[in-house]
Amino acid sequence: MNKNILVIPGDGIGPEVTAWGKAVLAQIATNFGHEFTFDEALMGHAAIEATGSPLPDETLDKAKKSDAILFGAVGHALYDNDPSLKVRPEQGLLKIRKELGLYANLRPILLFDELLNASSIKANILKGTDILFFRELTGDVYFGEKTRSEDRNTASDLMIYHRYEVERIAHKAYEAAMKRNKRLCSVDKANVLESSRLWRETIQEISKQYPEVETEHMFIDNAAMQLIKDPKRFDVVLTANLFGDILTDEASQIAGSMGMLASASVGDGTGFFEPIHGSAHDIAGKNLANPLASILSVALMLDISFGLKEEAKVVLNAVDHVLKEGYRTNDIADGSTNPYHVLGTQEMGKLVLKFIAEKAVTI
Ligand code: NAD
């Protein structure tokens, strides 16, 4: 299979982890006789420094022409500490999602048994958890009108949804639920928000087309609590942009660390694959970042964008194998980890690559 893959490393730990995602893709191509051609482009702070724009036209052009995109993260302490800056790294990410029509963000909460003790939640509550989040990505307060009064003392962000935006992601989520355990929980705040009432009304309508799927509606505050109390009760969770952003960071603790969670953003064109974490300036350049979320994002790319299920399984099994052998990065190490098995970004990436290259892991 021939594919053109655009790599957008971004800022902070983005380049450190994406290098390993790319290396894994190249190794999979070698093992399975595929031809993956890589190109690279700028986004975020790196792009602002080089061109003045967080998403240069060249990046967008390359993105539109590629078959899939592997992304790292954007962000820099400079902007976090100065909210008044007008040109910001995250604008690049929001724009590319909009331009590529990436309306559904899939975040599987994949729980490796070896990491049951890395979570701050008790292992007996976590064991058996398998959740697939669908976070809407192109609406909500992120894209609604933003205002600030002349005296700068009042501000607002418009929470806005159109019916078609809810419908299209709902179909994707129901189709996924049909292939899983046929349970879908739609999360909203319909007791307070009008946009949530439209959300719920739309899901209620669409649910009639999927009678085999058991649909549940839950308020965001309750969902945040249930996720920690009894994560096993969830199968597919469908929610809006802001609620999904927050809930999936919370859910990352189920998987042990932000460094373990991959995501796929899809619409009707090129897919976009990235870890859920940000640029993590606190650990950037220190060889401390966990590269497994980027590597797991590659597994999602192989499966979802290219339909290469066997190749995706090899990547997943390689990660599982490394963890079973007791190797950990700092963020997922616990009291029982042999200190000699605590690896840096580079060493962890090399180890996963080695297992794939030696074909130590098959399906
Ligand atoms: P973050 O995800 O960057 O980091 C949160 C915490 O998790 C930090 O303590 C960090 O060290 C840790 N962490 C994150 N990824 C890790 C990994 N792979 N291995 C080990 N530890 C990891 O979130 P933040 O600190 O809130 O934001 C930092 C910057 O990232 C900000 O500028 C923010 O705007 C940006 N951000 C970007 C994205 C994105 O590009 N998709 C997402 C979230 C935040």
PDB file of N, CA and C in Angstrom, residues 72-144:
ATOM      1  N   GLY A  72       1.875  16.195  16.784  1.00  0.00           N
ATOM      2  CA  GLY A  72       2.396  16.107  18.149  1.00  0.00           C
ATOM      3  C   GLY A  72       1.530  16.914  19.100  1.00  0.00           C
ATOM      4  N   ALA A  73       1.888  18.175  19.315  1.00  0.00           N
ATOM      5  CA  ALA A  73       1.108  19.080  20.173  1.00  0.00           C
ATOM      6  C   ALA A  73       1.572  20.498  19.901  1.00  0.00           C
ATOM      7  N   VAL A  74       0.719  21.474  20.235  1.00  0.00           N
ATOM      8  CA  VAL A  74       1.148  22.868  20.132  1.00  0.00           C
ATOM      9  C   VAL A  74       0.972  23.565  21.476  1.00  0.00           C
ATOM     10  N   GLY A  75       1.756  24.608  21.689  1.00  0.00           N
ATOM     11  CA  GLY A  75       1.633  25.381  22.929  1.00  0.00           C
ATOM     12  C   GLY A  75       3.005  25.776  23.440  1.00  0.00           C
ATOM     13  N   HIS A  76       3.019  26.921  24.142  1.00  0.00           N
ATOM     14  CA  HIS A  76       4.279  27.417  24.682  1.00  0.00           C
ATOM     15  C   HIS A  76       3.945  28.266  25.904  1.00  0.00           C
ATOM     16  N   ALA A  77       4.809  28.206  26.919  1.00  0.00           N
ATOM     17  CA  ALA A  77       4.548  28.914  28.176  1.00  0.00           C
ATOM     18  C   ALA A  77       4.313  30.405  27.956  1.00  0.00           C
ATOM     19  N   LEU A  78       4.963  30.942  26.938  1.00  0.00           N
ATOM     20  CA  LEU A  78       4.847  32.356  26.596  1.00  0.00           C
ATOM     21  C   LEU A  78       3.382  32.800  26.483  1.00  0.00           C
ATOM     22  N   TYR A  79       2.580  31.975  25.816  1.00  0.00           N
ATOM     23  CA  TYR A  79       1.176  32.321  25.557  1.00  0.00           C
ATOM     24  C   TYR A  79       0.314  32.007  26.772  1.00  0.00           C
ATOM     25  N   ASP A  80       0.660  30.896  27.488  1.00  0.00           N
ATOM     26  CA  ASP A  80      -0.136  30.524  28.664  1.00  0.00           C
ATOM     27  C   ASP A  80      -0.073  31.651  29.691  1.00  0.00           C
ATOM     28  N   ASN A  81       1.077  32.311  29.761  1.00  0.00           N
ATOM     29  CA  ASN A  81       1.254  33.357  30.776  1.00  0.00           C
ATOM     30  C   ASN A  81       0.822  34.740  30.305  1.00  0.00           C
ATOM     31  N   ASP A  82       0.474  34.858  29.019  1.00  0.00           N
ATOM     32  CA  ASP A  82       0.046  36.157  28.507  1.00  0.00           C
ATOM     33  C   ASP A  82      -1.189  36.000  27.612  1.00  0.00           C
ATOM     34  N   PRO A  83      -2.377  35.920  28.255  1.00  0.00           N
ATOM     35  CA  PRO A  83      -3.603  35.684  27.489  1.00  0.00           C
ATOM     36  C   PRO A  83      -3.923  36.797  26.491  1.00  0.00           C
ATOM     37  N   SER A  84      -3.227  37.941  26.611  1.00  0.00           N
ATOM     38  CA  SER A  84      -3.561  39.053  25.716  1.00  0.00           C
ATOM     39  C   SER A  84      -2.934  38.879  24.327  1.00  0.00           C
ATOM     40  N   LEU A  85      -2.024  37.933  24.169  1.00  0.00           N
ATOM     41  CA  LEU A  85      -1.384  37.757  22.852  1.00  0.00           C
ATOM     42  C   LEU A  85      -2.431  37.340  21.816  1.00  0.00           C
ATOM     43  N   LYS A  86      -2.433  38.029  20.710  1.00  0.00           N
ATOM     44  CA  LYS A  86      -3.502  37.813  19.708  1.00  0.00           C
ATOM     45  C   LYS A  86      -3.226  36.598  18.824  1.00  0.00           C
ATOM     46  N   VAL A  87      -1.948  36.416  18.432  1.00  0.00           N
ATOM     47  CA  VAL A  87      -1.604  35.260  17.597  1.00  0.00           C
ATOM     48  C   VAL A  87      -1.131  34.154  18.530  1.00  0.00           C
ATOM     49  N   ARG A  88      -1.847  33.003  18.505  1.00  0.00           N
ATOM     50  CA  ARG A  88      -1.605  31.964  19.505  1.00  0.00           C
ATOM     51  C   ARG A  88      -1.464  30.586  18.841  1.00  0.00           C
ATOM     52  N   PRO A  89      -0.650  29.715  19.418  1.00  0.00           N
ATOM     53  CA  PRO A  89      -0.408  28.399  18.808  1.00  0.00           C
ATOM     54  C   PRO A  89      -1.675  27.585  18.576  1.00  0.00           C
ATOM     55  N   GLU A  90      -2.604  27.593  19.579  1.00  0.00           N
ATOM     56  CA  GLU A  90      -3.790  26.730  19.470  1.00  0.00           C
ATOM     57  C   GLU A  90      -4.723  27.143  18.332  1.00  0.00           C
ATOM     58  N   GLN A  91      -4.559  28.409  17.851  1.00  0.00           N
ATOM     59  CA  GLN A  91      -5.380  28.838  16.702  1.00  0.00           C
ATOM     60  C   GLN A  91      -5.076  27.958  15.493  1.00  0.00           C
ATOM     61  N   GLY A  92      -3.821  27.526  15.384  1.00  0.00           N
ATOM     62  CA  GLY A  92      -3.428  26.653  14.271  1.00  0.00           C
ATOM     63  C   GLY A  92      -4.186  25.349  14.313  1.00  0.00           C
ATOM     64  N   LEU A  93      -4.291  24.784  15.512  1.00  0.00           N
ATOM     65  CA  LEU A  93      -4.973  23.499  15.676  1.00  0.00           C
ATOM     66  C   LEU A  93      -6.474  23.628  15.400  1.00  0.00           C
ATOM     67  N   LEU A  94      -7.074  24.686  15.936  1.00  0.00           N
ATOM     68  CA  LEU A  94      -8.513  24.883  15.729  1.00  0.00           C
ATOM     69  C   LEU A  94      -8.803  25.087  14.246  1.00  0.00           C
ATOM     70  N   LYS A  95      -7.909  25.837  13.574  1.00  0.00           N
ATOM     71  CA  LYS A  95      -8.140  26.128  12.155  1.00  0.00           C
ATOM     72  C   LYS A  95      -7.990  24.868  11.298  1.00  0.00           C
ATOM     73  N   ILE A  96      -6.979  24.072  11.574  1.00  0.00           N
ATOM     74  CA  ILE A  96      -6.770  22.885  10.729  1.00  0.00           C
ATOM     75  C   ILE A  96      -7.929  21.899  10.920  1.00  0.00           C
ATOM     76  N   ARG A  97      -8.455  21.798  12.163  1.00  0.00           N
ATOM     77  CA  ARG A  97      -9.609  20.916  12.401  1.00  0.00           C
ATOM     78  C   ARG A  97     -10.800  21.378  11.574  1.00  0.00           C
ATOM     79  N   LYS A  98     -11.001  22.693  11.555  1.00  0.00           N
ATOM     80  CA  LYS A  98     -12.128  23.271  10.820  1.00  0.00           C
ATOM     81  C   LYS A  98     -11.924  23.075   9.313  1.00  0.00           C
ATOM     82  N   GLU A  99     -10.715  23.396   8.831  1.00  0.00           N
ATOM     83  CA  GLU A  99     -10.432  23.334   7.387  1.00  0.00           C
ATOM     84  C   GLU A  99     -10.523  21.913   6.851  1.00  0.00           C
ATOM     85  N   LEU A 100     -10.115  20.944   7.660  1.00  0.00           N
ATOM     86  CA  LEU A 100     -10.155  19.554   7.196  1.00  0.00           C
ATOM     87  C   LEU A 100     -11.507  18.896   7.510  1.00  0.00           C
ATOM     88  N   GLY A 101     -12.394  19.665   8.131  1.00  0.00           N
ATOM     89  CA  GLY A 101     -13.731  19.122   8.454  1.00  0.00           C
ATOM     90  C   GLY A 101     -13.646  17.967   9.444  1.00  0.00           C
ATOM     91  N   LEU A 102     -12.721  18.090  10.410  1.00  0.00           N
ATOM     92  CA  LEU A 102     -12.528  17.009  11.389  1.00  0.00           C
ATOM     93  C   LEU A 102     -13.532  17.206  12.520  1.00  0.00           C
ATOM     94  N   TYR A 103     -14.699  16.637  12.374  1.00  0.00           N
ATOM     95  CA  TYR A 103     -15.744  16.941  13.353  1.00  0.00           C
ATOM     96  C   TYR A 103     -15.850  15.905  14.477  1.00  0.00           C
ATOM     97  N   ALA A 104     -15.215  14.744  14.312  1.00  0.00           N
ATOM     98  CA  ALA A 104     -15.334  13.720  15.360  1.00  0.00           C
ATOM     99  C   ALA A 104     -13.966  13.349  15.898  1.00  0.00           C
ATOM    100  N   ASN A 105     -13.814  13.496  17.201  1.00  0.00           N
ATOM    101  CA  ASN A 105     -12.561  13.130  17.837  1.00  0.00           C
ATOM    102  C   ASN A 105     -12.798  11.842  18.634  1.00  0.00           C
ATOM    103  N   LEU A 106     -12.111  10.784  18.226  1.00  0.00           N
ATOM    104  CA  LEU A 106     -12.270   9.482  18.890  1.00  0.00           C
ATOM    105  C   LEU A 106     -11.135   9.304  19.889  1.00  0.00           C
ATOM    106  N   ARG A 107     -11.503   9.008  21.120  1.00  0.00           N
ATOM    107  CA  ARG A 107     -10.481   8.802  22.149  1.00  0.00           C
ATOM    108  C   ARG A 107     -10.751   7.485  22.870  1.00  0.00           C
ATOM    109  N   PRO A 108     -10.063   6.428  22.449  1.00  0.00           N
ATOM    110  CA  PRO A 108     -10.261   5.156  23.144  1.00  0.00           C
ATOM    111  C   PRO A 108      -9.539   5.160  24.485  1.00  0.00           C
ATOM    112  N   ILE A 109     -10.214   4.748  25.536  1.00  0.00           N
ATOM    113  CA  ILE A 109      -9.557   4.612  26.837  1.00  0.00           C
ATOM    114  C   ILE A 109      -9.135   3.157  26.937  1.00  0.00           C
ATOM    115  N   LEU A 110      -7.899   2.950  26.536  1.00  0.00           N
ATOM    116  CA  LEU A 110      -7.353   1.600  26.441  1.00  0.00           C
ATOM    117  C   LEU A 110      -6.565   1.340  27.709  1.00  0.00           C
ATOM    118  N   LEU A 111      -6.977   0.307  28.429  1.00  0.00           N
ATOM    119  CA  LEU A 111      -6.360   0.072  29.730  1.00  0.00           C
ATOM    120  C   LEU A 111      -5.489  -1.178  29.663  1.00  0.00           C
ATOM    121  N   PHE A 112      -4.185  -0.978  29.678  1.00  0.00           N
ATOM    122  CA  PHE A 112      -3.285  -2.129  29.692  1.00  0.00           C
ATOM    123  C   PHE A 112      -3.250  -2.685  31.125  1.00  0.00           C
ATOM    124  N   ASP A 113      -3.428  -4.005  31.261  1.00  0.00           N
ATOM    125  CA  ASP A 113      -3.484  -4.615  32.599  1.00  0.00           C
ATOM    126  C   ASP A 113      -2.273  -4.258  33.453  1.00  0.00           C
ATOM    127  N   GLU A 114      -1.117  -4.143  32.780  1.00  0.00           N
ATOM    128  CA  GLU A 114       0.131  -3.870  33.502  1.00  0.00           C
ATOM    129  C   GLU A 114       0.105  -2.496  34.172  1.00  0.00           C
ATOM    130  N   LEU A 115      -0.785  -1.621  33.703  1.00  0.00           N
ATOM    131  CA  LEU A 115      -0.798  -0.257  34.256  1.00  0.00           C
ATOM    132  C   LEU A 115      -1.919  -0.035  35.272  1.00  0.00           C
ATOM    133  N   LEU A 116      -2.565  -1.138  35.670  1.00  0.00           N
ATOM    134  CA  LEU A 116      -3.677  -0.985  36.616  1.00  0.00           C
ATOM    135  C   LEU A 116      -3.244  -0.230  37.876  1.00  0.00           C
ATOM    136  N   ASN A 117      -1.995  -0.446  38.279  1.00  0.00           N
ATOM    137  CA  ASN A 117      -1.535   0.214  39.512  1.00  0.00           C
ATOM    138  C   ASN A 117      -0.942   1.594  39.277  1.00  0.00           C
ATOM    139  N   ALA A 118      -0.821   1.993  38.002  1.00  0.00           N
ATOM    140  CA  ALA A 118      -0.260   3.325  37.715  1.00  0.00           C
ATOM    141  C   ALA A 118      -1.331   4.398  37.893  1.00  0.00           C
ATOM    142  N   SER A 119      -2.586   3.966  37.907  1.00  0.00           N
ATOM    143  CA  SER A 119      -3.677   4.937  38.038  1.00  0.00           C
ATOM    144  C   SER A 119      -3.903   5.277  39.500  1.00  0.00           C
ATOM    145  N   SER A 120      -4.458   6.466  39.719  1.00  0.00           N
ATOM    146  CA  SER A 120      -4.780   6.831  41.100  1.00  0.00           C
ATOM    147  C   SER A 120      -6.124   6.233  41.519  1.00  0.00           C
ATOM    148  N   ILE A 121      -6.781   5.533  40.581  1.00  0.00           N
ATOM    149  CA  ILE A 121      -8.055   4.868  40.913  1.00  0.00           C
ATOM    150  C   ILE A 121      -7.741   3.401  41.233  1.00  0.00           C
ATOM    151  N   LYS A 122      -8.529   2.817  42.154  1.00  0.00           N
ATOM    152  CA  LYS A 122      -8.263   1.430  42.582  1.00  0.00           C
ATOM    153  C   LYS A 122      -8.391   0.453  41.415  1.00  0.00           C
ATOM    154  N   ALA A 123      -7.455  -0.523  41.384  1.00  0.00           N
ATOM    155  CA  ALA A 123      -7.389  -1.473  40.268  1.00  0.00           C
ATOM    156  C   ALA A 123      -8.695  -2.243  40.090  1.00  0.00           C
ATOM    157  N   ASN A 124      -9.358  -2.624  41.197  1.00  0.00           N
ATOM    158  CA  ASN A 124     -10.586  -3.427  41.051  1.00  0.00           C
ATOM    159  C   ASN A 124     -11.718  -2.617  40.421  1.00  0.00           C
ATOM    160  N   ILE A 125     -11.661  -1.314  40.541  1.00  0.00           N
ATOM    161  CA  ILE A 125     -12.689  -0.468  39.914  1.00  0.00           C
ATOM    162  C   ILE A 125     -12.382  -0.303  38.425  1.00  0.00           C
ATOM    163  N   LEU A 126     -11.094  -0.291  38.096  1.00  0.00           N
ATOM    164  CA  LEU A 126     -10.685  -0.049  36.706  1.00  0.00           C
ATOM    165  C   LEU A 126     -10.738  -1.276  35.814  1.00  0.00           C
ATOM    166  N   LYS A 127     -10.385  -2.426  36.374  1.00  0.00           N
ATOM    167  CA  LYS A 127     -10.177  -3.621  35.552  1.00  0.00           C
ATOM    168  C   LYS A 127     -11.394  -3.887  34.660  1.00  0.00           C
ATOM    169  N   GLY A 128     -11.145  -4.067  33.393  1.00  0.00           N
ATOM    170  CA  GLY A 128     -12.228  -4.357  32.449  1.00  0.00           C
ATOM    171  C   GLY A 128     -12.792  -3.105  31.781  1.00  0.00           C
ATOM    172  N   THR A 129     -12.273  -1.939  32.135  1.00  0.00           N
ATOM    173  CA  THR A 129     -12.784  -0.699  31.521  1.00  0.00           C
ATOM    174  C   THR A 129     -12.382  -0.627  30.050  1.00  0.00           C
ATOM    175  N   ASP A 130     -13.317  -0.274  29.203  1.00  0.00           N
ATOM    176  CA  ASP A 130     -13.048  -0.145  27.763  1.00  0.00           C
ATOM    177  C   ASP A 130     -14.055   0.879  27.219  1.00  0.00           C
ATOM    178  N   ILE A 131     -13.594   2.115  27.123  1.00  0.00           N
ATOM    179  CA  ILE A 131     -14.509   3.197  26.718  1.00  0.00           C
ATOM    180  C   ILE A 131     -14.018   3.808  25.414  1.00  0.00           C
ATOM    181  N   LEU A 132     -14.952   4.129  24.541  1.00  0.00           N
ATOM    182  CA  LEU A 132     -14.584   4.890  23.342  1.00  0.00           C
ATOM    183  C   LEU A 132     -15.334   6.219  23.392  1.00  0.00           C
ATOM    184  N   PHE A 133     -14.580   7.304  23.560  1.00  0.00           N
ATOM    185  CA  PHE A 133     -15.177   8.639  23.586  1.00  0.00           C
ATOM    186  C   PHE A 133     -15.327   9.181  22.172  1.00  0.00           C
ATOM    187  N   PHE A 134     -16.451   9.825  21.905  1.00  0.00           N
ATOM    188  CA  PHE A 134     -16.631  10.635  20.696  1.00  0.00           C
ATOM    189  C   PHE A 134     -16.838  12.061  21.156  1.00  0.00           C
ATOM    190  N   ARG A 135     -15.840  12.894  20.901  1.00  0.00           N
ATOM    191  CA  ARG A 135     -15.932  14.310  21.279  1.00  0.00           C
ATOM    192  C   ARG A 135     -16.173  15.115  20.006  1.00  0.00           C
ATOM    193  N   GLU A 136     -17.237  15.928  20.007  1.00  0.00           N
ATOM    194  CA  GLU A 136     -17.502  16.793  18.843  1.00  0.00           C
ATOM    195  C   GLU A 136     -16.393  17.843  18.784  1.00  0.00           C
ATOM    196  N   LEU A 137     -15.977  18.214  17.576  1.00  0.00           N
ATOM    197  CA  LEU A 137     -14.751  18.995  17.476  1.00  0.00           C
ATOM    198  C   LEU A 137     -14.871  20.329  16.745  1.00  0.00           C
ATOM    199  N   THR A 138     -15.989  20.602  16.118  1.00  0.00           N
ATOM    200  CA  THR A 138     -16.002  21.828  15.311  1.00  0.00           C
ATOM    201  C   THR A 138     -17.025  22.863  15.781  1.00  0.00           C
ATOM    202  N   GLY A 139     -17.722  22.592  16.881  1.00  0.00           N
ATOM    203  CA  GLY A 139     -18.712  23.552  17.373  1.00  0.00           C
ATOM    204  C   GLY A 139     -18.384  23.988  18.795  1.00  0.00           C
ATOM    205  N   ASP A 140     -19.455  24.467  19.503  1.00  0.00           N
ATOM    206  CA  ASP A 140     -19.329  24.770  20.937  1.00  0.00           C
ATOM    207  C   ASP A 140     -18.621  26.112  21.195  1.00  0.00           C
ATOM    208  N   VAL A 141     -18.262  26.349  22.436  1.00  0.00           N
ATOM    209  CA  VAL A 141     -17.666  27.632  22.826  1.00  0.00           C
ATOM    210  C   VAL A 141     -16.345  27.918  22.118  1.00  0.00           C
ATOM    211  N   TYR A 142     -15.734  26.869  21.575  1.00  0.00           N
ATOM    212  CA  TYR A 142     -14.455  27.071  20.897  1.00  0.00           C
ATOM    213  C   TYR A 142     -14.610  27.937  19.655  1.00  0.00           C
ATOM    214  N   PHE A 143     -15.778  27.824  19.015  1.00  0.00           N
ATOM    215  CA  PHE A 143     -15.961  28.516  17.736  1.00  0.00           C
ATOM    216  C   PHE A 143     -17.053  29.573  17.778  1.00  0.00           C
ATOM    217  N   GLY A 144     -17.827  29.633  18.876  1.00  0.00           N
ATOM    218  CA  GLY A 144     -18.870  30.647  18.991  1.00  0.00           C
ATOM    219  C   GLY A 144     -18.263  32.030  19.167  1.00  0.00           C
TER     220      GLY A 144
END
